[in-house]
Short mmCIF file of C-alpha atoms and ligand atoms in Angstrom, two decimals:
data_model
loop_
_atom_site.label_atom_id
_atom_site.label_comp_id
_atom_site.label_asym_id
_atom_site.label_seq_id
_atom_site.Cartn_x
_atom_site.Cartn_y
_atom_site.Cartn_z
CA UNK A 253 10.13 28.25 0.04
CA UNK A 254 10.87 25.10 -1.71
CA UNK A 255 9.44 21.73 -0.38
CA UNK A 256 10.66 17.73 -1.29
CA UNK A 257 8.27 15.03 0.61
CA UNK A 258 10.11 11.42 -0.28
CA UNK A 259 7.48 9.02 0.93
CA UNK A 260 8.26 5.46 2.06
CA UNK A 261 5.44 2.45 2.88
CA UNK A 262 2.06 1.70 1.56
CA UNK A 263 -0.63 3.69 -0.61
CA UNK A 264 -2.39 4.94 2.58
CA UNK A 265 1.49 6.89 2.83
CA UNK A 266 1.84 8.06 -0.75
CA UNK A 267 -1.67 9.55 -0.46
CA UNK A 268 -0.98 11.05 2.73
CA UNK A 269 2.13 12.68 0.82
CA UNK A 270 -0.13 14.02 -1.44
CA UNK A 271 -2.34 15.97 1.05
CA UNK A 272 0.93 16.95 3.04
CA UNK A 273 2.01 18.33 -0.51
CA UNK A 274 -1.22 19.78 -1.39
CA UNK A 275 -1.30 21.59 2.28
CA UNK A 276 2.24 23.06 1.50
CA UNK A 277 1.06 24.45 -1.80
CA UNK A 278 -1.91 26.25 -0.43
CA UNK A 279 0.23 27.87 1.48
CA UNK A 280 2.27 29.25 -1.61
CA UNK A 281 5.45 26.60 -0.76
CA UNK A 282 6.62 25.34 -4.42
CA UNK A 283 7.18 21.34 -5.04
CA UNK A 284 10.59 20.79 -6.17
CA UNK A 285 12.17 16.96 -7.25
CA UNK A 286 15.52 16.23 -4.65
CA UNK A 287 16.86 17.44 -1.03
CA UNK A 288 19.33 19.52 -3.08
CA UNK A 289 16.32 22.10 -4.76
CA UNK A 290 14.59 22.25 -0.63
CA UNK A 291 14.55 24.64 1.61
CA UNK A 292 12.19 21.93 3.32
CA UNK A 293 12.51 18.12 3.09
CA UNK A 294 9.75 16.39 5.20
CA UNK A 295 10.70 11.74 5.30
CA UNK A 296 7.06 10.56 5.34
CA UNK A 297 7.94 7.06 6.93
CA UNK A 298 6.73 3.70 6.98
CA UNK A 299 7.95 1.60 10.43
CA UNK A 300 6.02 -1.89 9.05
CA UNK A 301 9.17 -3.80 9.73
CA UNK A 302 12.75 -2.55 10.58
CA UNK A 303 14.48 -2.41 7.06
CA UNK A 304 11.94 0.32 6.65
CA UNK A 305 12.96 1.95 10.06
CA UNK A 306 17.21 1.79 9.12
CA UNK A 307 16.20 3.67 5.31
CA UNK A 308 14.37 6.55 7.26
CA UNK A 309 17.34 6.47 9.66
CA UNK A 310 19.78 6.73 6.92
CA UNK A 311 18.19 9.59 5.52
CA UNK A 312 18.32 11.31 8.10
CA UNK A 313 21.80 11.06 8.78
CA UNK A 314 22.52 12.44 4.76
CA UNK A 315 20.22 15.15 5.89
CA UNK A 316 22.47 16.05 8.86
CA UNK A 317 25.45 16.20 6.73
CA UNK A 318 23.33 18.50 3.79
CA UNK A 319 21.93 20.75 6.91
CA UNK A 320 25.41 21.51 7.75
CA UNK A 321 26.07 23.14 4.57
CA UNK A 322 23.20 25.01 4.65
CA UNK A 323 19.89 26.22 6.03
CA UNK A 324 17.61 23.75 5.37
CA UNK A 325 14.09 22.49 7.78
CA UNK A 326 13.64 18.88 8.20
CA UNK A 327 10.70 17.27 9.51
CA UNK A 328 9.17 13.77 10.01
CA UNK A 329 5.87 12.56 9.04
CA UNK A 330 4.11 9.02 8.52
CA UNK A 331 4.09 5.75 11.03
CA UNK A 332 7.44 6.03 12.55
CA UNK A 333 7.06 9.60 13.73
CA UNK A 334 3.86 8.58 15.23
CA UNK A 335 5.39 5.83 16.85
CA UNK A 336 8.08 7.27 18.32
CA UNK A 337 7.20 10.88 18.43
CA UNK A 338 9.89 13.27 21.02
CA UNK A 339 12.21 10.47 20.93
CA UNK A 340 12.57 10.67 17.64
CA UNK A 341 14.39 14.47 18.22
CA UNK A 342 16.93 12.43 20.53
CA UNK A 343 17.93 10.09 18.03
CA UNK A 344 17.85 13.00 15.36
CA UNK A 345 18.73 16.65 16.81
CA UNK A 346 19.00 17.62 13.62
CA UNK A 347 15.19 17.54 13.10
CA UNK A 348 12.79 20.24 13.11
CA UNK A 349 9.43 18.95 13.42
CA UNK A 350 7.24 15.88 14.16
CA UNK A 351 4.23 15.24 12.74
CA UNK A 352 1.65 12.31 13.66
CA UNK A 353 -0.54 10.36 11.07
CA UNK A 354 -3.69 12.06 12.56
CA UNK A 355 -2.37 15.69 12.55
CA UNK A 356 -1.94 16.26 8.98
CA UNK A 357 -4.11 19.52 8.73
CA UNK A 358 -1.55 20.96 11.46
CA UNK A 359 1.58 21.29 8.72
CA UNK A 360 1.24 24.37 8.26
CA UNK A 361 1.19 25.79 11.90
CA UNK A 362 4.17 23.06 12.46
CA UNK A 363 6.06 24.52 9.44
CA UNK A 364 5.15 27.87 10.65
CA UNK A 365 6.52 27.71 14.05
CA UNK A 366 9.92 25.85 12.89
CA UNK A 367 10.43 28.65 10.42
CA UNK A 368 9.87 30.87 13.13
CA UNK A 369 13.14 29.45 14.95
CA UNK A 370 11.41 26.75 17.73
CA UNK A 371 12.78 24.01 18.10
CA UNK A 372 11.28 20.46 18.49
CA UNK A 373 8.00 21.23 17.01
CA UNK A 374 5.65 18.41 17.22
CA UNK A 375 2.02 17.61 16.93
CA UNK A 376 1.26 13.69 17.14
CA UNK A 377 -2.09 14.32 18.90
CA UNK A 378 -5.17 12.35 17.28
CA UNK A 379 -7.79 14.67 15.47
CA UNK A 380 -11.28 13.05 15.33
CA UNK A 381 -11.56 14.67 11.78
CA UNK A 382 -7.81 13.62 10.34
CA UNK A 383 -9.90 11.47 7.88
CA UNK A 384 -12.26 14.62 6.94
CA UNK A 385 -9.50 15.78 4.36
CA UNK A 386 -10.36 17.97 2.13
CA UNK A 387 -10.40 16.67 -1.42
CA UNK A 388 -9.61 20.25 -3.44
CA UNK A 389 -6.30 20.27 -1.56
CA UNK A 390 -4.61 17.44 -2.21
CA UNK A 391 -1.92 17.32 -5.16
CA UNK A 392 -1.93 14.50 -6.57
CA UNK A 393 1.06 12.66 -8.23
CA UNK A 394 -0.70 9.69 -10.00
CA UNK A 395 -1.96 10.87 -13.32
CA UNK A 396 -3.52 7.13 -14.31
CA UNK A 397 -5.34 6.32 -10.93
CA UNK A 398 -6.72 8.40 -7.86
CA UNK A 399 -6.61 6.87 -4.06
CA UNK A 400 -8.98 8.01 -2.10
CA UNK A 401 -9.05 7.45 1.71
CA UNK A 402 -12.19 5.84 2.67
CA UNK A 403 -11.28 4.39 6.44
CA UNK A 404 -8.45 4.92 8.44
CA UNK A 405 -6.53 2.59 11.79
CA UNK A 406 -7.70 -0.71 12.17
CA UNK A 407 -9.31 -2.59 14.92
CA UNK A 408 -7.89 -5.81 14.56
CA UNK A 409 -5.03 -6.86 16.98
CA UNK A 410 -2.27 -8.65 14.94
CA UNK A 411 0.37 -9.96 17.39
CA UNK A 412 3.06 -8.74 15.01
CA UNK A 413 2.03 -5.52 13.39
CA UNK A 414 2.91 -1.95 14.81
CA UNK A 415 -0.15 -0.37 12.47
CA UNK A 416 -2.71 0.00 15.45
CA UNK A 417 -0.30 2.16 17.13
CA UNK A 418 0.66 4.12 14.47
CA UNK A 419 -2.63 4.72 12.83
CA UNK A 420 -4.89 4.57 15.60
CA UNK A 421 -8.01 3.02 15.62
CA UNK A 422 -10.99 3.11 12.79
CA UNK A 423 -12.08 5.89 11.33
CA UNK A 424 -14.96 5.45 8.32
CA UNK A 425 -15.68 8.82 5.99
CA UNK A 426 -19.22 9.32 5.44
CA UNK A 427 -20.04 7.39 2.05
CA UNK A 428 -21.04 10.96 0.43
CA UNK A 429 -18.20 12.61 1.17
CA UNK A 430 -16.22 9.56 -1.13
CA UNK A 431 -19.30 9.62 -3.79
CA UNK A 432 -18.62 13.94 -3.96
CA UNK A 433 -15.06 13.24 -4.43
CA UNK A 434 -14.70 10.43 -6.49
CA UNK A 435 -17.35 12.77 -8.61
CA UNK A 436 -15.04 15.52 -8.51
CA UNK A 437 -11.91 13.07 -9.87
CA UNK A 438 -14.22 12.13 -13.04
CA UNK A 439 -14.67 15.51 -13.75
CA UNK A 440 -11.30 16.47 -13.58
CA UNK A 441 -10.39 13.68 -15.77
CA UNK A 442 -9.53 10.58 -13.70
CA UNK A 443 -10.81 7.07 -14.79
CA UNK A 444 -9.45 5.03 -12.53
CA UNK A 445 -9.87 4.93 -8.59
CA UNK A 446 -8.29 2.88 -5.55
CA UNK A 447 -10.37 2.94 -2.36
CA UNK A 448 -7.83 2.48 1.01
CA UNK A 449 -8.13 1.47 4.05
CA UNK A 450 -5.96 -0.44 5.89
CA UNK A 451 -8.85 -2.56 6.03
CA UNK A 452 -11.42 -1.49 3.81
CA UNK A 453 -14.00 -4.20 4.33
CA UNK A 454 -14.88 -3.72 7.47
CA UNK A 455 -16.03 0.20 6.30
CA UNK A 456 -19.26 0.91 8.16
CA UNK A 457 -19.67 5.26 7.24
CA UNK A 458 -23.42 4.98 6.74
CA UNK A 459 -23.06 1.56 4.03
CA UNK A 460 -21.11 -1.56 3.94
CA UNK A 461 -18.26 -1.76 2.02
CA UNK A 462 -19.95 -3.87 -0.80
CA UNK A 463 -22.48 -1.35 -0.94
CA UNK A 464 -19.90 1.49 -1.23
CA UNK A 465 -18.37 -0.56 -4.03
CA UNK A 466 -21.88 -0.30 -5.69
CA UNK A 467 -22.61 3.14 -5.50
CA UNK A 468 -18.92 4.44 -6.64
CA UNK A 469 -19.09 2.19 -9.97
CA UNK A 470 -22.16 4.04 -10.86
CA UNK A 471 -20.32 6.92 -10.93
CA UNK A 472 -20.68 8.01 -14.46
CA UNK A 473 -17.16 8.11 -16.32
CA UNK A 474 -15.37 6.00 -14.38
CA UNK A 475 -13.73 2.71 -16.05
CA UNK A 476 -12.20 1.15 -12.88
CA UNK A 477 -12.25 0.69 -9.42
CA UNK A 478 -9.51 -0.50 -6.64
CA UNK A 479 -9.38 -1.52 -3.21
CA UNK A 480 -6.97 -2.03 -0.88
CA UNK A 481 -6.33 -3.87 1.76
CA UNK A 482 -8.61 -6.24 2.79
CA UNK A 483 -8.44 -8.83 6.11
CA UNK A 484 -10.12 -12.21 5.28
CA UNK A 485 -12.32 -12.25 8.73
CA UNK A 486 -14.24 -9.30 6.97
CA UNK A 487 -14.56 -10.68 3.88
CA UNK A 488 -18.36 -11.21 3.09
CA UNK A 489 -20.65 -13.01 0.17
CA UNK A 490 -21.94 -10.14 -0.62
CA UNK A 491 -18.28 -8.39 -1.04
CA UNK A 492 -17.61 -11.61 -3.31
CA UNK A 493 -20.54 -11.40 -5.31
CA UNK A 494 -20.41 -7.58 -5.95
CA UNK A 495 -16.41 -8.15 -6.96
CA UNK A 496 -17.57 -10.97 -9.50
CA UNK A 497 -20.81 -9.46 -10.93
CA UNK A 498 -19.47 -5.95 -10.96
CA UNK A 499 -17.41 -5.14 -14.20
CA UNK A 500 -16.39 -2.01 -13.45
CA UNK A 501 -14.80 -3.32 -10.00
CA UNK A 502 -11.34 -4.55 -11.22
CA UNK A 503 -11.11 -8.41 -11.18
CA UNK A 504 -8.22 -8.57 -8.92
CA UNK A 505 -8.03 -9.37 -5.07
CA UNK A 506 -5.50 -8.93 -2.10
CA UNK A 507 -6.03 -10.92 0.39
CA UNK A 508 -3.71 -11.38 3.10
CA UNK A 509 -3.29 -15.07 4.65
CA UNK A 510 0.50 -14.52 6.64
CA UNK A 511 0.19 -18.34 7.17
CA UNK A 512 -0.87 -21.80 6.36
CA UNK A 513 -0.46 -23.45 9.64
CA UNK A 514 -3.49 -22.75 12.38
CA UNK A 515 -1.11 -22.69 14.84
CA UNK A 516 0.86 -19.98 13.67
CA UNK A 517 -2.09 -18.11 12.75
CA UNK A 518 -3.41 -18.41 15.90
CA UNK A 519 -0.19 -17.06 17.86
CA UNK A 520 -0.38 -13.81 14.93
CA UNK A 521 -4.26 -13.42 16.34
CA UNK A 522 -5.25 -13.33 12.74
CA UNK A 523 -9.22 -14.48 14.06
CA UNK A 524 -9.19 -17.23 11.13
CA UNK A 525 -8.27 -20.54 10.31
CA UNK A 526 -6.46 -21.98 6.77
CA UNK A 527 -10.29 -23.36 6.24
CA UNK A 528 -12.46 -20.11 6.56
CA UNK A 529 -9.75 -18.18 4.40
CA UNK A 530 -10.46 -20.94 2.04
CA UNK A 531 -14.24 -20.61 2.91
CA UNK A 532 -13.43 -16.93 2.10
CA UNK A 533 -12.11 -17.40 -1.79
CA UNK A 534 -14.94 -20.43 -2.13
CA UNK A 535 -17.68 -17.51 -1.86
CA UNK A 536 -15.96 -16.25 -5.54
CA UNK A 537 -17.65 -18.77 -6.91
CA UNK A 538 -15.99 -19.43 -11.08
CA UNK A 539 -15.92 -16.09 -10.74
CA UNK A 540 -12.21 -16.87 -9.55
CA UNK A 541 -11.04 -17.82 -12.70
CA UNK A 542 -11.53 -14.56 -14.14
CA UNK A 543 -9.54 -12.69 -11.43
CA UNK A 544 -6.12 -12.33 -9.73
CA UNK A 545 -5.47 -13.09 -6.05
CA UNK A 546 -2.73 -12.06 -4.20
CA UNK A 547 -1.80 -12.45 -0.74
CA UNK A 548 1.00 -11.60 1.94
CA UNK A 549 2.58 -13.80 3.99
CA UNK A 550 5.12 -13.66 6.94
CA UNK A 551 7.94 -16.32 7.04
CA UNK A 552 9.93 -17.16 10.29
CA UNK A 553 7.34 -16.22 12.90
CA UNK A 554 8.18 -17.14 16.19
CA UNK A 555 7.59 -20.98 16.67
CA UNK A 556 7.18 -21.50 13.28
CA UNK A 557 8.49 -25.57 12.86
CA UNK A 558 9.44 -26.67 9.67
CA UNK A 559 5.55 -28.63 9.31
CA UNK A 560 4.38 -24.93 9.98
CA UNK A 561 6.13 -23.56 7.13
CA UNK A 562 5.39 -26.87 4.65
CA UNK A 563 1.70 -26.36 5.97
CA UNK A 564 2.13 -22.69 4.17
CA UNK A 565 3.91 -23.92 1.07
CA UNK A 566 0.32 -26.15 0.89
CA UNK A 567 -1.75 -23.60 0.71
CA UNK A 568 -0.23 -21.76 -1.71
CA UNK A 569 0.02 -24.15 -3.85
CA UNK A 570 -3.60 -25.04 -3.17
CA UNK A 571 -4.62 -21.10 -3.90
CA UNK A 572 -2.33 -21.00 -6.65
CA UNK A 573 -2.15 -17.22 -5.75
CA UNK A 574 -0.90 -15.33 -8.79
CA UNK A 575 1.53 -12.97 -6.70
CA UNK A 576 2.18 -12.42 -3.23
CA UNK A 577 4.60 -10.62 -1.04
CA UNK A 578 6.27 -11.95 1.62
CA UNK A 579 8.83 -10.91 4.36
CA UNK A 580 10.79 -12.59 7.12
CA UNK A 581 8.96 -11.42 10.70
CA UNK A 582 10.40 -8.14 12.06
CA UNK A 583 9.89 -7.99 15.50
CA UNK A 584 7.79 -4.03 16.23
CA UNK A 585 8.33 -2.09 19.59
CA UNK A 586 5.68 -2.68 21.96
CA UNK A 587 3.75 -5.57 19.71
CA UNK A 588 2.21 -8.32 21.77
CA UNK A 589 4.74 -11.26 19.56
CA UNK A 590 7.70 -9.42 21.42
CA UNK A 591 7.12 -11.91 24.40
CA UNK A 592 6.99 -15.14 22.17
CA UNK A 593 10.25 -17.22 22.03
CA UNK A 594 11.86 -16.70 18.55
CA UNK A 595 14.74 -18.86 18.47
CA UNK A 596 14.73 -19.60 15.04
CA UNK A 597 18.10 -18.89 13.63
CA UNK A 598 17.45 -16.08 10.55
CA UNK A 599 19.42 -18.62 8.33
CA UNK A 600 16.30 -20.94 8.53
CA UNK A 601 14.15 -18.28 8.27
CA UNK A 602 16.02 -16.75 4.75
CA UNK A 603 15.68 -20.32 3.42
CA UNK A 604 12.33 -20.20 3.94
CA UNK A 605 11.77 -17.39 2.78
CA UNK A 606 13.91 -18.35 -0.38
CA UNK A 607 11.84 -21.54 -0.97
CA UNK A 608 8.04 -19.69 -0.80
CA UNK A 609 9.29 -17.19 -3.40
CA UNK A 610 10.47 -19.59 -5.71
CA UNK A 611 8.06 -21.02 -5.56
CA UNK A 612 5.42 -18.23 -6.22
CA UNK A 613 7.84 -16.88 -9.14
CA UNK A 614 6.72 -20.20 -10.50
CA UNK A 615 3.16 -19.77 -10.12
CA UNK A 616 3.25 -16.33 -10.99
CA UNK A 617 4.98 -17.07 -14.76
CA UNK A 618 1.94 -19.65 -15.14
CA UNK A 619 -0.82 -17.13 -14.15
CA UNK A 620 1.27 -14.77 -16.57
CA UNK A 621 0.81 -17.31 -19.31
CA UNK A 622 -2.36 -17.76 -19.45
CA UNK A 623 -2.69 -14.28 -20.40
CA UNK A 624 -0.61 -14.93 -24.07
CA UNK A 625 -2.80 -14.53 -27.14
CA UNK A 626 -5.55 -12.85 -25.15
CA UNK A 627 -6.63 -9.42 -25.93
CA UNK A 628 -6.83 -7.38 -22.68
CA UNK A 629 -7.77 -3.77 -21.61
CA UNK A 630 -5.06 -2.47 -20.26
CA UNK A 631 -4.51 1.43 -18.77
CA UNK A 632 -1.29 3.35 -19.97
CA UNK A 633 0.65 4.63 -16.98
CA UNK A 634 4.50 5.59 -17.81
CA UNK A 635 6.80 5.78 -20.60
CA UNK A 636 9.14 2.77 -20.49
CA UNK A 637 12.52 3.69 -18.96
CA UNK A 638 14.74 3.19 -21.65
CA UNK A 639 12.77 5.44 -24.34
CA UNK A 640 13.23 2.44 -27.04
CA UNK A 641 9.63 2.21 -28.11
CA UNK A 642 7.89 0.63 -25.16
CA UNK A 643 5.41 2.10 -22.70
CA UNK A 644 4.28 0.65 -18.82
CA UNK A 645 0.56 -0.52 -18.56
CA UNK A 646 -1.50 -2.06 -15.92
CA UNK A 647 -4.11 -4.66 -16.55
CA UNK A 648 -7.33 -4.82 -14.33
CA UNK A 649 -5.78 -7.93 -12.72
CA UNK A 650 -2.76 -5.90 -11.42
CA UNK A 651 -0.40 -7.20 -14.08
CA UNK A 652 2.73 -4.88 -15.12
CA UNK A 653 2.27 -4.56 -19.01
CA UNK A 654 4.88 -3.73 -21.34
CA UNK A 655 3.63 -2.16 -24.44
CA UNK A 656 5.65 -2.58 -27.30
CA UNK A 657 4.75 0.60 -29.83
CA UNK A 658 7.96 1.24 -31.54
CA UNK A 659 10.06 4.23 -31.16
CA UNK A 660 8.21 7.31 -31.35
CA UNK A 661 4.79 6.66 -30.91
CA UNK A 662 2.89 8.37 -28.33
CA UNK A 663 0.56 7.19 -25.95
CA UNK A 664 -2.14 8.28 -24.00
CA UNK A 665 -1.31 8.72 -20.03
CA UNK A 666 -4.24 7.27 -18.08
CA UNK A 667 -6.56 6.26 -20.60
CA UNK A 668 -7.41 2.19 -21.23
CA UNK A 669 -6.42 0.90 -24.65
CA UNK A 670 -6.61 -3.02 -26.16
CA UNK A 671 -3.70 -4.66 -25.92
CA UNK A 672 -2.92 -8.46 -27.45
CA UNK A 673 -0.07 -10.44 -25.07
CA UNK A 674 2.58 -11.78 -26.80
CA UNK A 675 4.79 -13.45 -23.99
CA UNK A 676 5.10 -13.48 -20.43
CA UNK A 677 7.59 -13.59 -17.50
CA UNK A 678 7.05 -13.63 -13.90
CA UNK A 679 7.53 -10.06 -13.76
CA UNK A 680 5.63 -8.87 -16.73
CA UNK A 681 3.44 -9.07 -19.64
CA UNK A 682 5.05 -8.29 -23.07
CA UNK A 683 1.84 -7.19 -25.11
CA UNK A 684 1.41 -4.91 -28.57
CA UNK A 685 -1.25 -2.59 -29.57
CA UNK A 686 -4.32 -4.14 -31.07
N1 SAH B 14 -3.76 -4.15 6.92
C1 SAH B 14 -3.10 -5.10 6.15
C2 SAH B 14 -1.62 -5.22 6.37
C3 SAH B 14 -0.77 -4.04 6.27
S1 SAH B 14 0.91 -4.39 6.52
C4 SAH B 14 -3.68 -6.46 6.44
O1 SAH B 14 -4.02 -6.79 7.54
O2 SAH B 14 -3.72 -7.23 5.54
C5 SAH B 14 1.31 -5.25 5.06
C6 SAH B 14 1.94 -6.58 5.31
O3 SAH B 14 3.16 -6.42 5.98
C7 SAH B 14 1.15 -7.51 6.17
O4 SAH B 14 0.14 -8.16 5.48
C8 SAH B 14 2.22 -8.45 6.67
O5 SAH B 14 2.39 -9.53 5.78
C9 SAH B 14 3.47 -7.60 6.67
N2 SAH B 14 3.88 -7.28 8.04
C10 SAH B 14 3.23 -6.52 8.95
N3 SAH B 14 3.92 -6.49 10.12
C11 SAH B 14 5.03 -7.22 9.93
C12 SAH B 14 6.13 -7.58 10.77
N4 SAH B 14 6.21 -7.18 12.04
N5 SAH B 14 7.11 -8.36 10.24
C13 SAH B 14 7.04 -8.80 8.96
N6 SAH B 14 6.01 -8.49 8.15
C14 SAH B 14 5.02 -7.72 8.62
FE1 SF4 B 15 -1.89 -4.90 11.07
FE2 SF4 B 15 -3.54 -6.93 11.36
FE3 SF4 B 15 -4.51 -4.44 11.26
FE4 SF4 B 15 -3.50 -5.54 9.08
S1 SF4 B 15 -5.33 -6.27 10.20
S2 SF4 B 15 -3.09 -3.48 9.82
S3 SF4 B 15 -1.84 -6.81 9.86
S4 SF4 B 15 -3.24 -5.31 12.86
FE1 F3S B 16 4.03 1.45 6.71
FE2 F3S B 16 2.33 2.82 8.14
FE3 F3S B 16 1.63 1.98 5.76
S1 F3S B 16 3.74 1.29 8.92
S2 F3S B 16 2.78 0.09 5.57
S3 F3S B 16 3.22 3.43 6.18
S4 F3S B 16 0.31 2.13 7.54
#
């Protein structure tokens, strides 16, 4: 039996891929690299907004067409099978299997019992242990950098998101467990690791999350350590001092603001103000000037007034964030915003939109600048696509690196070399070898 997993949404779902994979594999299934090679295909889904929703739908109807040719099992993993488990097989007959975000460990029986000819197979129950996974069987895909779970769900209450409902609430894993594994990665070779949560800082499994930062970076072997994501209303002193002083924590931060206007943030339930998220990057200290912040934002919520939206282009500005993402409000099934007036017509919102990413491709090619003529570490993670001579890095700040080494010289996958910047755009570094 041959298995494809294509995996859609945030880090918390590619890692989840990973143990679905590794679960497969213990069971003798073989990976394979497109739909056409399966026997299985499994659509591990994100639902964060609806553009995600309509790809996972379109899949599915290719996978109709491709199950009509031949025998071929389809199931559904991730957020939007959790969300809307059984009536997910009305919208799709053509599926075999449902499987929740806290079921993972019950793939195999799933797979089983499709193979076995049932029909509408489906487990989106919530296992107390989901976040127990067991470290030896998950296959993982990143060669340069390890994620390791350390909390899953969230307890916050964001008017807009659908994430509560599809991953339940917290869940913390013991800090040994995450020492023994992130022990096990060194030894196996990895240098690099990326805690997740989808909100790490408020991890409470016998430390807090400072302290967990504290205790993994003495992990012999290991260069440099991730995190991600974090929500500013659990963002401590001692989580900024630890991210300053610490040098083998990487010096980059994402921390998501949605919105410069109080109003707004209010209405989203975020539990802060534009002042304490500012109070919140204060505690950095001139430690800030060594690191990258990034943020999200969310443009077009409903209400949002025109002084709402300046009020946001302010704060940017202000932060000077070095990247952010940002997305027009996608109203979620069953999320509290539902029942707020959005008459805001999406051409306002696109322009919007438009203007705060100009505007942060502007700041972004600044922050990028101020790398040129610097000599930075920098951790080699792909070949460059077009095979002329230039290889993709990642700086500790998060920056995309290209590494200019002339046609064919090798480089080492995952391993940190010294690299001097030569030039920068908004979307990259351009850098040689020291
Ligand atoms: N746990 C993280 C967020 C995960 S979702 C946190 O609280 O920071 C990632 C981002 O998607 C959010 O920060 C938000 O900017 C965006 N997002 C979430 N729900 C959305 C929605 N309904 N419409 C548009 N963007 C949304
Ligand atoms: Fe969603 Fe808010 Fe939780 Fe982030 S903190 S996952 S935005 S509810
Ligand atoms: Fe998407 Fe679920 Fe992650 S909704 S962003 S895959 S937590």
């Amino acid at each position: 039996m041959k298995f494809f997993i294509q995996t859609w949404g945030c880090q918390m779902n590619d890692h989840d891929g990973e143990k679905l994979s590794g679960l497969l594999m213990a069971e003798g299934f073989q990976a394979v690299d497109s739909v056409e090679q399966a026997d299985l295909v499994m659509l591990n889904t994100c639902s964060i907004r609806e553009k995600a929703v309509h790809k996972v739908y379109s899949e599915l109807g290719r996978l109709r067409e491709e199950k009509q040719r031949r025998p071929l099992l389809v199931g559904v993993t991730g957020c939007l099978a959790q969300q809307e488990q059984a009536a997910l097989f009305k919208r799709a007959p053509h599926v075999d299997f449902v499987l929740g975000t806290m079921a993972l460990k019950q793939l195999p029986r799933l797979v089983a019992e499709a193979q076995a000819g049932r029909t509408r197979v489906m487990d989106t129950g919530e296992y107390p242990d989901n976040h127990l996974f067991p470290p030896a069987v998950t296959r993982r895909r990143d060669l340069a950098k390890a994620l390791v779970t350390i909390t899953e769900g969230c307890n916050h209450a964001c008017t807009y998101c659908i994430v509560p409902t599809t991953r339940g609430a917290e869940r913390h894993r013991p800090c040994g467990d995450i020492l023994a594994e992130v022990h096990g990665l060194v030894a196996s070779g990895y240098r690099e690791v990326e805690l997740l949560g989808q909100n790490v800082n408020s991890y409470s499994g016998g430390c807090t999350f400072a302290e967990l930062l504290e205790r993994v970076s003495e992990v012999d072997g290991l260069e440099w350590l991730r995190f991600t994501t974090s929500h500013p209303m659990n963002f401590t002193r001692e989580l900024a001092r630890v991210l300053v002083t610490n040098s083998k924590v990487a010096p980059f931060l994402h921390l998501p603001l949605q919105s410069g206007s109080d109003q707004v943030l209010k209405r989203m339930l975020r539990e802060y103000t534009v002042a304490d998220y500012l109070e919140r990057i204060g505690f950095l200290g001139e430690g800030r000037a060594r690191m990258a912040l990034s943020t999200d934002f969310i443009v077009g919520f409903p209400g949002e007034t025109d002084q709402d939206f300046e009020a946001t282009l302010r704060v940017l500005d202000e932060v000077a964030f070095d990247g952010s993402f940002s997305f027009i409000y996608s109203p979620r099934p069953g999320t509290p915003s539902l029942r707020l007036k959005d008459d805001l017509p999406m051409a306002v919102k696109s322009e919007r939109l438009m203007r705060l990413q100009r505007r942060q491709t502007e700041l972004t090619q600044a922050s990028n600048e101020r790398f040129v003529g610097r000599q930075v570490p920098v951790r080699v993670e792909t070949r460059g696509p077009t095979q002329h001579g230039w290889w993709l890095a990642r700086s500790g700040e998060w920056k995309t690196v290209h590494l200019m080494v002339g046609p064919g010289r090798e480089l080492p996958f995952g391993e940190l070399v010294q690299a001097r910047v030569t030039m920068a755009s908004p979307h990259f570094l351009g850098a040689v070898l020291d």
